[in-house]
CSV table of C-alpha atoms in Angstrom, one decimal:
chain,number,residue,atom,x,y,z
A,106,MET,CA,0.0,0.0,0.0
A,107,VAL,CA,1.3,3.5,-0.9
A,108,ALA,CA,1.2,5.9,2.1
A,109,PRO,CA,-1.2,8.7,1.6
A,110,ARG,CA,0.1,12.2,1.6
A,111,LEU,CA,-0.6,14.4,4.6
A,112,ASP,CA,-2.9,16.7,2.6
A,113,GLU,CA,-4.9,13.7,1.5
A,114,LEU,CA,-5.8,12.7,5.1
A,115,PRO,CA,-9.2,13.8,6.6
A,116,GLY,CA,-9.2,17.1,8.4
A,117,ALA,CA,-9.3,15.7,11.9
A,118,VAL,CA,-6.4,13.3,11.2
A,119,ARG,CA,-4.3,16.1,9.6
A,120,THR,CA,-5.0,18.5,12.5
A,121,ARG,CA,-3.9,15.8,15.0
A,122,VAL,CA,-0.6,15.1,13.0
A,123,VAL,CA,0.2,18.8,13.0
A,124,ALA,CA,-0.4,19.0,16.7
A,125,LEU,CA,1.8,16.0,17.4
A,126,ALA,CA,4.6,17.4,15.3
A,127,ALA,CA,4.3,20.9,16.8
A,128,GLU,CA,4.7,19.5,20.3
A,129,VAL,CA,8.1,17.9,19.6
A,130,LEU,CA,9.4,20.3,17.0
A,131,PRO,CA,12.0,22.1,19.2
A,132,ASP,CA,13.7,18.8,20.0
A,133,VAL,CA,13.9,17.6,16.3
A,134,PRO,CA,17.5,18.0,14.9
A,135,ALA,CA,18.4,19.3,11.4
A,136,LEU,CA,15.1,21.0,10.7
A,137,PRO,CA,14.6,23.0,7.4
A,138,PRO,CA,14.8,26.9,7.8
A,139,ALA,CA,11.0,27.3,7.7
A,140,LEU,CA,10.5,24.7,10.5
A,141,ARG,CA,13.3,26.2,12.6
A,142,ARG,CA,11.4,29.5,12.6
A,143,VAL,CA,8.2,27.7,13.6
A,144,ALA,CA,10.0,25.8,16.4
A,145,ALA,CA,10.9,29.2,18.0
A,146,PHE,CA,7.2,30.0,18.5
A,147,ALA,CA,5.4,29.5,21.8
A,148,PRO,CA,3.9,26.0,22.1
A,149,ALA,CA,0.3,27.3,21.7
A,150,ARG,CA,1.1,29.2,18.5
A,151,ARG,CA,3.1,26.5,16.6
A,152,ALA,CA,0.2,24.4,15.4
A,153,ARG,CA,-2.0,27.5,14.7
A,154,LEU,CA,0.5,29.8,12.9
A,155,GLY,CA,3.0,27.2,11.6
A,156,ALA,CA,0.5,24.6,10.2
A,157,THR,CA,1.4,25.2,6.5
A,158,ALA,CA,5.1,25.0,7.1
A,159,ILE,CA,4.7,21.8,9.2
A,160,VAL,CA,2.6,20.1,6.5
A,161,GLU,CA,5.1,21.0,3.8
A,162,GLY,CA,8.0,19.8,6.0
A,163,LEU,CA,6.4,16.5,6.8
A,164,GLY,CA,6.1,15.9,3.1
A,165,GLU,CA,9.8,14.9,3.2
A,166,ASP,CA,10.4,11.4,4.6
A,167,ALA,CA,13.6,12.4,6.4
A,168,VAL,CA,11.9,15.1,8.3
A,169,ARG,CA,8.9,13.0,9.1
A,170,GLU,CA,11.2,10.2,10.4
A,171,ARG,CA,13.1,12.6,12.8
A,172,VAL,CA,9.7,14.0,14.0
A,173,ALA,CA,8.4,10.4,14.5
A,174,THR,CA,11.4,9.5,16.6
A,175,GLN,CA,10.7,12.4,19.0
A,176,VAL,CA,6.9,11.5,19.1
A,177,GLN,CA,7.7,7.8,19.7
A,178,SER,CA,10.0,8.8,22.6
A,179,ARG,CA,7.4,11.0,24.2
A,180,ARG,CA,4.3,8.8,23.5
A,181,SER,CA,5.6,5.3,23.9
A,182,ALA,CA,2.7,4.3,26.0
A,183,ARG,CA,0.1,5.6,23.4
A,184,ILE,CA,2.0,3.8,20.6
A,185,ALA,CA,2.0,0.5,22.6
A,186,ALA,CA,-1.8,0.9,23.1
A,187,LEU,CA,-2.1,1.7,19.4
A,188,GLU,CA,-0.3,-1.6,18.5
A,189,SER,CA,-2.6,-3.6,20.9
A,190,GLY,CA,-5.7,-1.9,19.6
A,191,GLY,CA,-6.4,-0.1,22.9
A,192,LEU,CA,-6.9,3.5,21.4
A,193,ASP,CA,-10.6,4.4,21.0
A,194,ASP,CA,-10.0,7.7,19.2
A,195,PRO,CA,-9.6,6.8,15.5
A,196,ALA,CA,-8.2,10.3,14.6
A,197,GLU,CA,-5.4,10.0,17.1
A,198,ALA,CA,-4.7,6.4,16.1
A,199,ALA,CA,-4.6,7.3,12.4
A,200,ALA,CA,-2.2,10.2,13.1
A,201,LEU,CA,0.2,8.1,15.2
A,202,ASP,CA,0.1,5.3,12.6
A,203,TRP,CA,0.8,7.7,9.7
A,204,LEU,CA,3.5,9.6,11.6
A,205,VAL,CA,5.4,6.7,13.4
A,206,ARG,CA,4.5,3.9,11.0
A,207,PRO,CA,5.0,0.9,13.3
A,208,GLU,CA,4.6,-2.7,12.0
A,209,GLY,CA,1.2,-3.3,10.3
A,210,TRP,CA,0.4,0.4,10.3
A,211,GLU,CA,-0.9,0.4,6.6
A,212,GLU,CA,-4.0,-1.7,7.2
A,213,ARG,CA,-4.8,-0.1,10.6
A,214,CYS,CA,-4.4,3.4,9.1
A,215,ARG,CA,-6.7,2.6,6.2
A,216,VAL,CA,-9.4,1.3,8.6
A,217,GLU,CA,-9.0,4.3,11.0
A,218,ILE,CA,-9.1,6.8,8.1
A,219,ALA,CA,-12.4,5.2,6.9
A,220,GLU,CA,-13.9,5.4,10.4
A,221,VAL,CA,-12.9,9.0,10.8
A,222,ALA,CA,-14.4,9.8,7.3
A,223,ASP,CA,-17.6,8.0,8.3
A,224,ARG,CA,-17.8,10.1,11.5
A,225,GLU,CA,-17.2,13.3,9.6
A,226,ALA,CA,-19.8,12.5,6.9
A,227,PRO,CA,-23.1,14.2,7.9
A,228,SER,CA,-26.4,12.3,7.9
A,229,PRO,CA,-29.4,13.3,5.8
A,230,GLU,CA,-31.1,14.8,8.8
A,231,GLN,CA,-28.0,16.8,9.5
A,232,GLU,CA,-27.9,17.9,5.9
A,233,ARG,CA,-31.5,19.0,6.1
A,234,ALA,CA,-30.9,20.8,9.4
A,235,ARG,CA,-27.9,22.6,7.9
A,236,GLU,CA,-29.9,23.6,4.8
A,237,GLU,CA,-32.7,25.0,7.2
A,238,ARG,CA,-30.1,26.9,9.1
A,239,TRP,CA,-28.6,28.4,6.0
A,240,ARG,CA,-32.1,29.2,4.6
A,241,ALA,CA,-33.1,30.9,7.8
A,242,ARG,CA,-29.8,32.9,7.8
A,243,ALA,CA,-30.5,33.9,4.2
A,244,GLU,CA,-34.0,35.1,5.0
A,245,GLN,CA,-32.7,37.0,8.0
A,246,ALA,CA,-30.0,38.6,5.8
A,247,GLU,CA,-32.6,39.6,3.2
A,248,GLN,CA,-34.9,41.0,5.9
A,249,ALA,CA,-31.9,43.0,7.4
A,250,LEU,CA,-31.1,44.2,3.8
A,251,ARG,CA,-34.7,45.4,3.3
A,252,GLU,CA,-34.7,47.1,6.6
A,253,ALA,CA,-31.4,48.8,5.9
A,254,ARG,CA,-32.6,50.0,2.5
A,255,ALA,CA,-35.8,51.4,4.1
A,256,ALA,CA,-33.7,53.1,6.7
A,257,HIS,CA,-31.4,54.5,4.1
A,258,ARG,CA,-34.3,55.9,2.1
A,259,GLN,CA,-35.7,57.5,5.2
A,260,GLN,CA,-32.3,59.0,6.0
A,261,VAL,CA,-32.0,60.3,2.4
A,262,ASP,CA,-35.4,61.9,2.6
A,263,GLU,CA,-34.5,63.5,5.9
A,264,LEU,CA,-31.2,64.8,4.5
A,265,LYS,CA,-33.0,66.2,1.4
A,266,ALA,CA,-35.4,68.0,3.7
A,267,GLU,CA,-32.5,69.4,5.8
A,268,VAL,CA,-30.7,70.6,2.7
A,269,ALA,CA,-33.8,72.4,1.4
A,270,THR,CA,-34.1,74.0,4.9
A,271,LEU,CA,-30.4,75.0,4.8
A,272,ARG,CA,-30.8,76.5,1.3
A,273,ARG,CA,-33.7,78.6,2.4
A,274,ARG,CA,-31.7,79.7,5.5
A,275,VAL,CA,-28.7,80.7,3.3
A,276,GLY,CA,-31.0,82.8,1.1
A,277,GLU,CA,-32.4,84.6,4.1
A,278,LEU,CA,-28.9,85.2,5.5
A,279,ARG,CA,-27.7,86.6,2.1
A,280,ARG,CA,-30.7,89.0,2.0
A,281,GLU,CA,-30.0,90.1,5.6
A,282,ALA,CA,-26.3,90.6,4.8
A,283,ARG,CA,-27.1,92.6,1.7
A,284,ASP,CA,-29.5,94.8,3.6
A,285,GLY,CA,-27.0,95.2,6.5
A,286,ALA,CA,-24.2,96.1,4.0
A,287,GLU,CA,-26.4,98.8,2.4
A,288,GLN,CA,-27.2,100.2,5.8
A,289,GLU,CA,-23.5,100.2,6.9
A,290,ALA,CA,-22.5,101.9,3.6
A,291,ALA,CA,-25.1,104.6,4.1
A,292,ALA,CA,-23.9,105.1,7.7
A,293,ALA,CA,-20.2,105.2,6.5
A,294,MET,CA,-21.1,107.8,3.8
A,295,ALA,CA,-22.8,110.0,6.4
A,296,ALA,CA,-19.8,109.7,8.7
A,297,LEU,CA,-17.4,110.5,5.8
A,298,GLN,CA,-19.4,113.6,4.9
A,299,GLU,CA,-19.3,114.7,8.6
A,300,GLU,CA,-15.6,114.2,8.7
A,301,ILE,CA,-15.2,116.2,5.5
A,302,ALA,CA,-17.2,119.0,7.0
A,303,THR,CA,-15.1,118.9,10.2
A,304,ALA,CA,-11.8,118.8,8.2
A,305,THR,CA,-13.0,121.9,6.2
A,306,ALA,CA,-13.7,123.8,9.4
A,307,ASP,CA,-10.3,122.7,10.8
A,308,ARG,CA,-8.6,123.9,7.6
A,309,ALA,CA,-10.3,127.3,7.9
A,310,ARG,CA,-9.2,127.6,11.5
A,311,ALA,CA,-5.6,126.5,10.6
A,312,GLU,CA,-5.4,129.1,7.8
A,313,ALA,CA,-6.6,131.8,10.3
A,314,ARG,CA,-3.9,130.7,12.8
A,315,ALA,CA,-1.3,130.7,10.0
A,316,GLY,CA,-2.3,134.3,9.1
A,317,ALA,CA,-2.0,135.3,12.7
A,318,ALA,CA,1.4,133.6,12.9
A,319,ALA,CA,2.6,135.3,9.8
A,320,ALA,CA,1.6,138.7,11.2
A,321,GLU,CA,3.4,137.9,14.4
A,322,ALA,CA,6.5,136.8,12.5
A,323,ALA,CA,6.5,140.1,10.6
A,324,ASP,CA,6.3,141.9,13.9
A,325,LEU,CA,9.1,139.9,15.3
A,326,ARG,CA,11.3,140.5,12.2
A,327,ALA,CA,10.7,144.3,12.6
A,328,ARG,CA,11.6,144.1,16.3
A,329,LEU,CA,14.7,142.1,15.4
A,330,GLU,CA,15.8,144.6,12.8
A,331,THR,CA,15.4,147.4,15.4
A,332,ALA,CA,17.3,145.4,18.0
A,333,GLU,CA,20.1,144.8,15.4
A,334,ARG,CA,20.4,148.5,14.6
A,335,ASP,CA,20.4,149.3,18.3
A,336,GLY,CA,22.9,146.6,19.2
A,337,GLY,CA,25.2,146.7,16.1
A,338,ALA,CA,28.3,147.3,18.1
A,339,GLU,CA,27.6,144.5,20.5
A,340,ALA,CA,26.9,142.1,17.6
A,341,GLY,CA,30.2,143.1,15.9
A,342,ALA,CA,32.1,142.4,19.1
A,343,ARG,CA,30.5,138.9,19.3
A,344,ARG,CA,31.4,138.2,15.6
A,345,ALA,CA,34.9,139.3,16.3
A,346,ALA,CA,35.1,137.1,19.3
A,347,ARG,CA,33.8,134.1,17.3
A,348,ALA,CA,36.3,134.8,14.5
A,349,ALA,CA,39.2,135.0,17.0
A,350,ARG,CA,38.0,131.7,18.6
A,351,ALA,CA,37.8,130.0,15.2
A,352,GLU,CA,41.3,131.3,14.3
A,353,ARG,CA,42.7,129.9,17.6
A,354,GLU,CA,41.0,126.6,17.0
A,355,GLU,CA,42.4,126.4,13.5
A,356,ALA,CA,45.9,127.3,14.8
A,357,SER,CA,45.5,124.5,17.4
A,358,VAL,CA,44.6,122.0,14.8
A,359,ARG,CA,47.6,123.0,12.6
A,360,ALA,CA,49.9,122.7,15.6
A,361,ARG,CA,48.6,119.3,16.6
A,362,LEU,CA,48.9,118.0,13.0
A,363,LEU,CA,52.5,119.4,12.8
A,364,LEU,CA,53.4,117.8,16.1
A,365,ASP,CA,52.0,114.4,15.0
A,366,THR,CA,54.0,114.7,11.8
A,367,VAL,CA,57.3,115.5,13.6
A,368,LEU,CA,56.8,112.7,16.1
A,369,GLU,CA,56.0,110.1,13.3
A,370,ALA,CA,59.0,111.4,11.3
A,371,ALA,CA,61.3,111.0,14.3
A,372,SER,CA,60.0,107.6,15.1
A,373,GLY,CA,60.4,106.4,11.6
A,374,LEU,CA,63.9,107.8,11.3
A,375,ARG,CA,64.9,106.1,14.5
A,376,ARG,CA,63.6,102.7,13.3
A,377,GLU,CA,65.2,103.2,9.8
A,378,LEU,CA,68.6,104.1,11.3
A,379,ALA,CA,68.4,101.7,14.2
A,380,LEU,CA,69.9,104.4,16.5
A,381,PRO,CA,71.4,103.2,19.8
A,382,SER,CA,70.5,104.6,23.1
A,383,VAL,CA,71.7,108.1,23.9
A,384,ALA,CA,75.2,108.0,25.4
A,385,GLY,CA,77.8,110.6,26.3
A,386,THR,CA,78.1,113.6,28.5
A,387,PRO,CA,75.7,116.6,28.7
A,388,ALA,CA,78.4,118.8,27.1
A,389,ALA,CA,78.6,116.5,24.0
A,390,ARG,CA,74.8,116.6,23.6
A,391,VAL,CA,74.9,120.5,23.8
A,392,GLU,CA,77.6,120.5,21.1
A,393,ALA,CA,75.6,118.2,18.9
A,394,ALA,CA,72.5,120.4,19.3
A,395,LEU,CA,74.5,123.5,18.4
A,396,GLU,CA,75.8,121.7,15.3
A,397,ALA,CA,72.3,120.6,14.3
A,398,GLU,CA,70.9,124.2,14.7
A,399,ASP,CA,73.8,125.5,12.5
A,400,ALA,CA,73.0,122.9,9.8
A,401,ALA,CA,69.3,123.7,10.0
A,402,SER,CA,70.0,127.4,9.5
A,403,SER,CA,72.2,126.7,6.5
A,404,ALA,CA,69.5,124.5,5.0
A,405,VAL,CA,66.8,127.2,5.5
A,406,GLY,CA,68.9,129.8,3.9
A,407,GLY,CA,69.6,127.6,0.9
A,408,ALA,CA,66.0,126.8,0.5
A,409,THR,CA,64.9,130.4,0.4
A,410,ALA,CA,67.7,131.3,-2.0
A,411,GLY,CA,66.2,129.3,-4.9
A,412,ARG,CA,63.5,126.8,-5.8
A,413,VAL,CA,64.8,123.2,-6.5
A,414,ALA,CA,63.0,121.3,-9.2
A,415,VAL,CA,61.3,118.2,-7.9
A,416,THR,CA,61.9,115.0,-10.0
A,417,ALA,CA,59.8,111.8,-10.0
A,418,SER,CA,62.2,110.0,-7.7
A,419,LEU,CA,62.3,112.9,-5.2
A,420,LEU,CA,58.6,113.2,-5.4
A,421,GLU,CA,58.2,109.6,-4.4
A,422,ARG,CA,60.6,110.1,-1.5
A,423,TYR,CA,58.6,113.1,-0.3
A,424,LEU,CA,55.3,111.1,-0.6
A,425,THR,CA,56.7,108.3,1.6
A,426,MET,CA,57.6,110.6,4.4
A,427,PRO,CA,55.2,110.5,7.4
A,428,ARG,CA,51.9,112.5,7.2
A,429,SER,CA,52.8,113.8,3.7
A,430,ARG,CA,50.1,115.9,1.8
A,431,LEU,CA,49.6,115.8,-2.0
A,432,ILE,CA,47.4,118.4,-3.7
A,433,VAL,CA,46.9,118.0,-7.5
A,434,ASP,CA,45.6,120.6,-9.9
A,435,GLY,CA,43.4,118.0,-11.8
A,436,TYR,CA,42.7,119.4,-15.2
A,437,ASN,CA,46.2,121.1,-15.4
A,438,VAL,CA,47.8,117.6,-15.0
A,439,SER,CA,45.3,115.6,-17.1
A,440,LYS,CA,45.4,118.0,-20.0
A,441,ALA,CA,49.2,117.7,-20.1
A,442,ALA,CA,48.9,113.9,-20.2
A,443,TRP,CA,45.8,113.3,-22.4
A,444,PRO,CA,44.9,116.5,-24.3
A,445,ALA,CA,42.8,114.8,-26.9
A,446,SER,CA,40.4,113.1,-24.5
A,447,SER,CA,37.3,114.6,-23.1
A,448,LEU,CA,37.2,116.0,-19.6
A,449,GLU,CA,35.3,113.1,-18.2
A,450,VAL,CA,37.8,110.6,-19.6
A,451,GLN,CA,40.7,112.7,-18.3
A,452,ARG,CA,39.2,112.7,-14.8
A,453,GLN,CA,38.7,109.0,-14.8
A,454,ARG,CA,42.2,108.2,-16.1
A,455,LEU,CA,43.9,110.5,-13.7
A,456,LEU,CA,42.1,109.1,-10.7
A,457,THR,CA,42.7,105.5,-11.8
A,458,ALA,CA,46.4,106.3,-12.2
A,459,LEU,CA,46.7,108.0,-8.8
A,460,ALA,CA,45.1,105.1,-6.9
A,461,PRO,CA,48.1,102.7,-6.8
A,462,LEU,CA,50.5,105.6,-5.9
A,463,VAL,CA,48.3,106.7,-2.9
A,464,ALA,CA,47.9,103.1,-1.8
A,465,ARG,CA,51.7,102.5,-1.9
A,466,THR,CA,52.8,105.8,-0.2
A,467,GLY,CA,49.8,106.4,2.1
A,468,ALA,CA,50.0,110.1,1.3
A,469,GLU,CA,46.9,112.3,2.0
A,470,THR,CA,45.8,113.2,-1.5
A,471,THR,CA,43.2,115.7,-2.8
A,472,VAL,CA,42.5,116.3,-6.5
A,473,VAL,CA,40.9,119.6,-7.4
A,474,PHE,CA,38.9,120.0,-10.7
A,475,ASP,CA,37.8,123.4,-12.1
A,476,ALA,CA,34.0,123.7,-12.1
A,477,ALA,CA,33.7,127.5,-12.0
A,478,GLU,CA,31.6,127.7,-15.1
A,479,ALA,CA,29.7,124.4,-14.7
A,480,GLY,CA,26.0,124.4,-13.8
A,481,SER,CA,26.2,121.0,-12.1
A,482,ARG,CA,28.8,118.6,-10.7
A,483,PRO,CA,29.4,115.3,-12.6
A,484,PRO,CA,29.1,112.1,-10.5
A,485,VAL,CA,32.6,110.8,-9.4
A,486,HIS,CA,33.5,107.7,-7.6
A,487,PRO,CA,37.1,108.2,-6.5
A,488,PRO,CA,39.2,105.2,-5.4
A,489,ARG,CA,39.9,104.6,-1.7
A,490,GLY,CA,42.3,107.1,-0.2
A,491,LEU,CA,41.6,109.8,-2.8
A,492,ARG,CA,39.4,112.9,-2.2
A,493,VAL,CA,38.0,114.8,-5.2
A,494,VAL,CA,37.0,118.5,-4.9
A,495,PHE,CA,35.2,120.6,-7.5
A,496,SER,CA,35.7,124.4,-7.3
A,497,PRO,CA,32.5,126.3,-6.4
A,498,ARG,CA,30.6,128.1,-9.2
A,499,GLY,CA,32.5,131.4,-10.1
A,500,VAL,CA,35.7,130.1,-8.3
A,501,ILE,CA,38.6,128.7,-10.4
A,502,ALA,CA,40.5,125.6,-9.3
A,503,ASP,CA,43.7,127.6,-8.7
A,504,GLU,CA,42.1,129.5,-5.9
A,505,VAL,CA,41.0,126.2,-4.2
A,506,VAL,CA,44.4,124.7,-4.5
A,507,GLY,CA,46.0,127.8,-3.0
A,508,ARG,CA,43.5,127.7,0.0
A,509,LEU,CA,44.3,124.0,0.6
A,510,ALA,CA,48.0,124.7,0.6
A,511,GLU,CA,47.7,127.7,2.9
A,512,ALA,CA,45.5,125.7,5.4
A,513,GLU,CA,48.4,123.3,6.1
A,514,PRO,CA,50.8,124.1,9.0
A,515,ALA,CA,54.3,125.2,8.3
A,516,GLY,CA,56.8,122.2,8.6
A,517,ARG,CA,54.5,119.6,7.1
A,518,VAL,CA,55.5,118.0,3.8
A,519,VAL,CA,53.0,119.5,1.4
A,520,LEU,CA,53.4,118.9,-2.3
A,521,VAL,CA,51.3,121.0,-4.9
A,522,VAL,CA,51.3,119.5,-8.5
A,523,SER,CA,50.6,122.1,-11.2
A,524,ASP,CA,52.4,123.7,-14.2
A,525,ASP,CA,50.6,127.0,-13.5
A,526,GLY,CA,53.2,129.6,-12.4
A,527,GLU,CA,50.8,131.5,-10.1
A,528,VAL,CA,49.8,128.2,-8.3
A,529,ALA,CA,53.4,127.3,-7.8
A,530,ASP,CA,54.3,130.8,-6.5
A,531,ARG,CA,51.4,130.7,-4.0
A,532,ALA,CA,52.3,127.2,-2.9
A,533,ALA,CA,55.9,128.3,-2.3
A,534,ARG,CA,54.7,131.3,-0.2
A,535,ALA,CA,52.6,128.9,1.9
A,536,ALA,CA,55.8,126.8,2.6
A,537,ALA,CA,54.6,124.0,0.3
A,538,ARG,CA,56.8,122.3,-2.4
A,539,PRO,CA,55.7,123.1,-6.0
A,540,VAL,CA,55.9,120.0,-8.3
A,541,GLY,CA,55.6,120.0,-12.1
A,542,ALA,CA,53.0,117.9,-13.8
A,543,ARG,CA,55.7,116.0,-15.7
A,544,ALA,CA,57.3,114.8,-12.5
A,545,LEU,CA,54.0,113.3,-11.3
A,546,LEU,CA,53.2,111.7,-14.7
A,547,ASP,CA,56.7,110.2,-14.8
A,548,LEU,CA,56.1,108.7,-11.4
A,549,LEU,CA,52.6,107.4,-12.4
A,550,ALA,CA,54.1,105.8,-15.6
A,551,ARG,CA,56.6,103.7,-13.6
């Protein structure tokens, strides 16, 4: 006899086989991966959750034999009763015979399976009772469906009535809102007209107050003119005092600037020459001071005797001195360098050429352009470190250059670049050093 497959057994026998295998599964060696995962389940969950894997695994004879060995070791008494015919449960007997397969199991298993099948087969009365039960359930379901449909139709009718009510209510609300908006607009218009009337009255009062203020201002101006005529001498004294104070402040600024220049020059000279600490006797220092004064007197006399032309190299040395000041007559220099270009191009080229020189030397630099006859000032964006000045309307650039040179304190290194003889003479009188345009252009061309 060929052993039936597990899925060919009746449901009761198959369920019992699965339960027996699930009970011993953790102790079975060399299980397939699927059964190893089922073996890790809790005992109550193995047969319920792992039934499919157990049925597939028992389809292999090797796995079934290892499972049968564990079942036989645990249920030896039940197997002995099975062999002696002492088991009264045909489903358990068939499951043990199929799984363990002791001697003579084929015939016993066939008989037990047939008995289980007979027990599972329903009788005609049971079939009729089952049909009655299903028929009753179908009638109940149909009745419930009819009731549900009736309830649904009733609910739909109620919802339709509610929607109609809501639509009527929405129409009423819209009419009320429209009427309310019209009333609010009328009220707002009345309030606006009232505000306009109030503003008109306020404007009239303000104009009256402005007229009174203008009359009062005219009266005050008349009084002020009278007071000025009466106190002319006192006002003149005050102006003179202010002028004297301004002159003292300007002299103080010049002195402080000259002092800073001298201190920085001395400090730079000490660093450059790496002078040692002062040594010697007081008499030696007095003698050195006398010699220095004699040399300074000689230098001053020589400077006043004649004007020394400043070359490009000498100009660069002057500009690198501490707190040096450079004043450039802009168009005088640019026309000497680029006479064929427009004034705008000349300005831009001159400022662009001066930027590296100013950045390298650190000299305080101002470029003055003539705008005496210009109605407006062109926009200029000078590079960092450069200041650009346009002469006021009706004032030539030579006058502005002269004022800038005269504003500097005597003793500071001030260089005025221009080929104009009057500008050079005025710069020399202000203790500044006149420089020709060619010297500056040669220095810029390096």
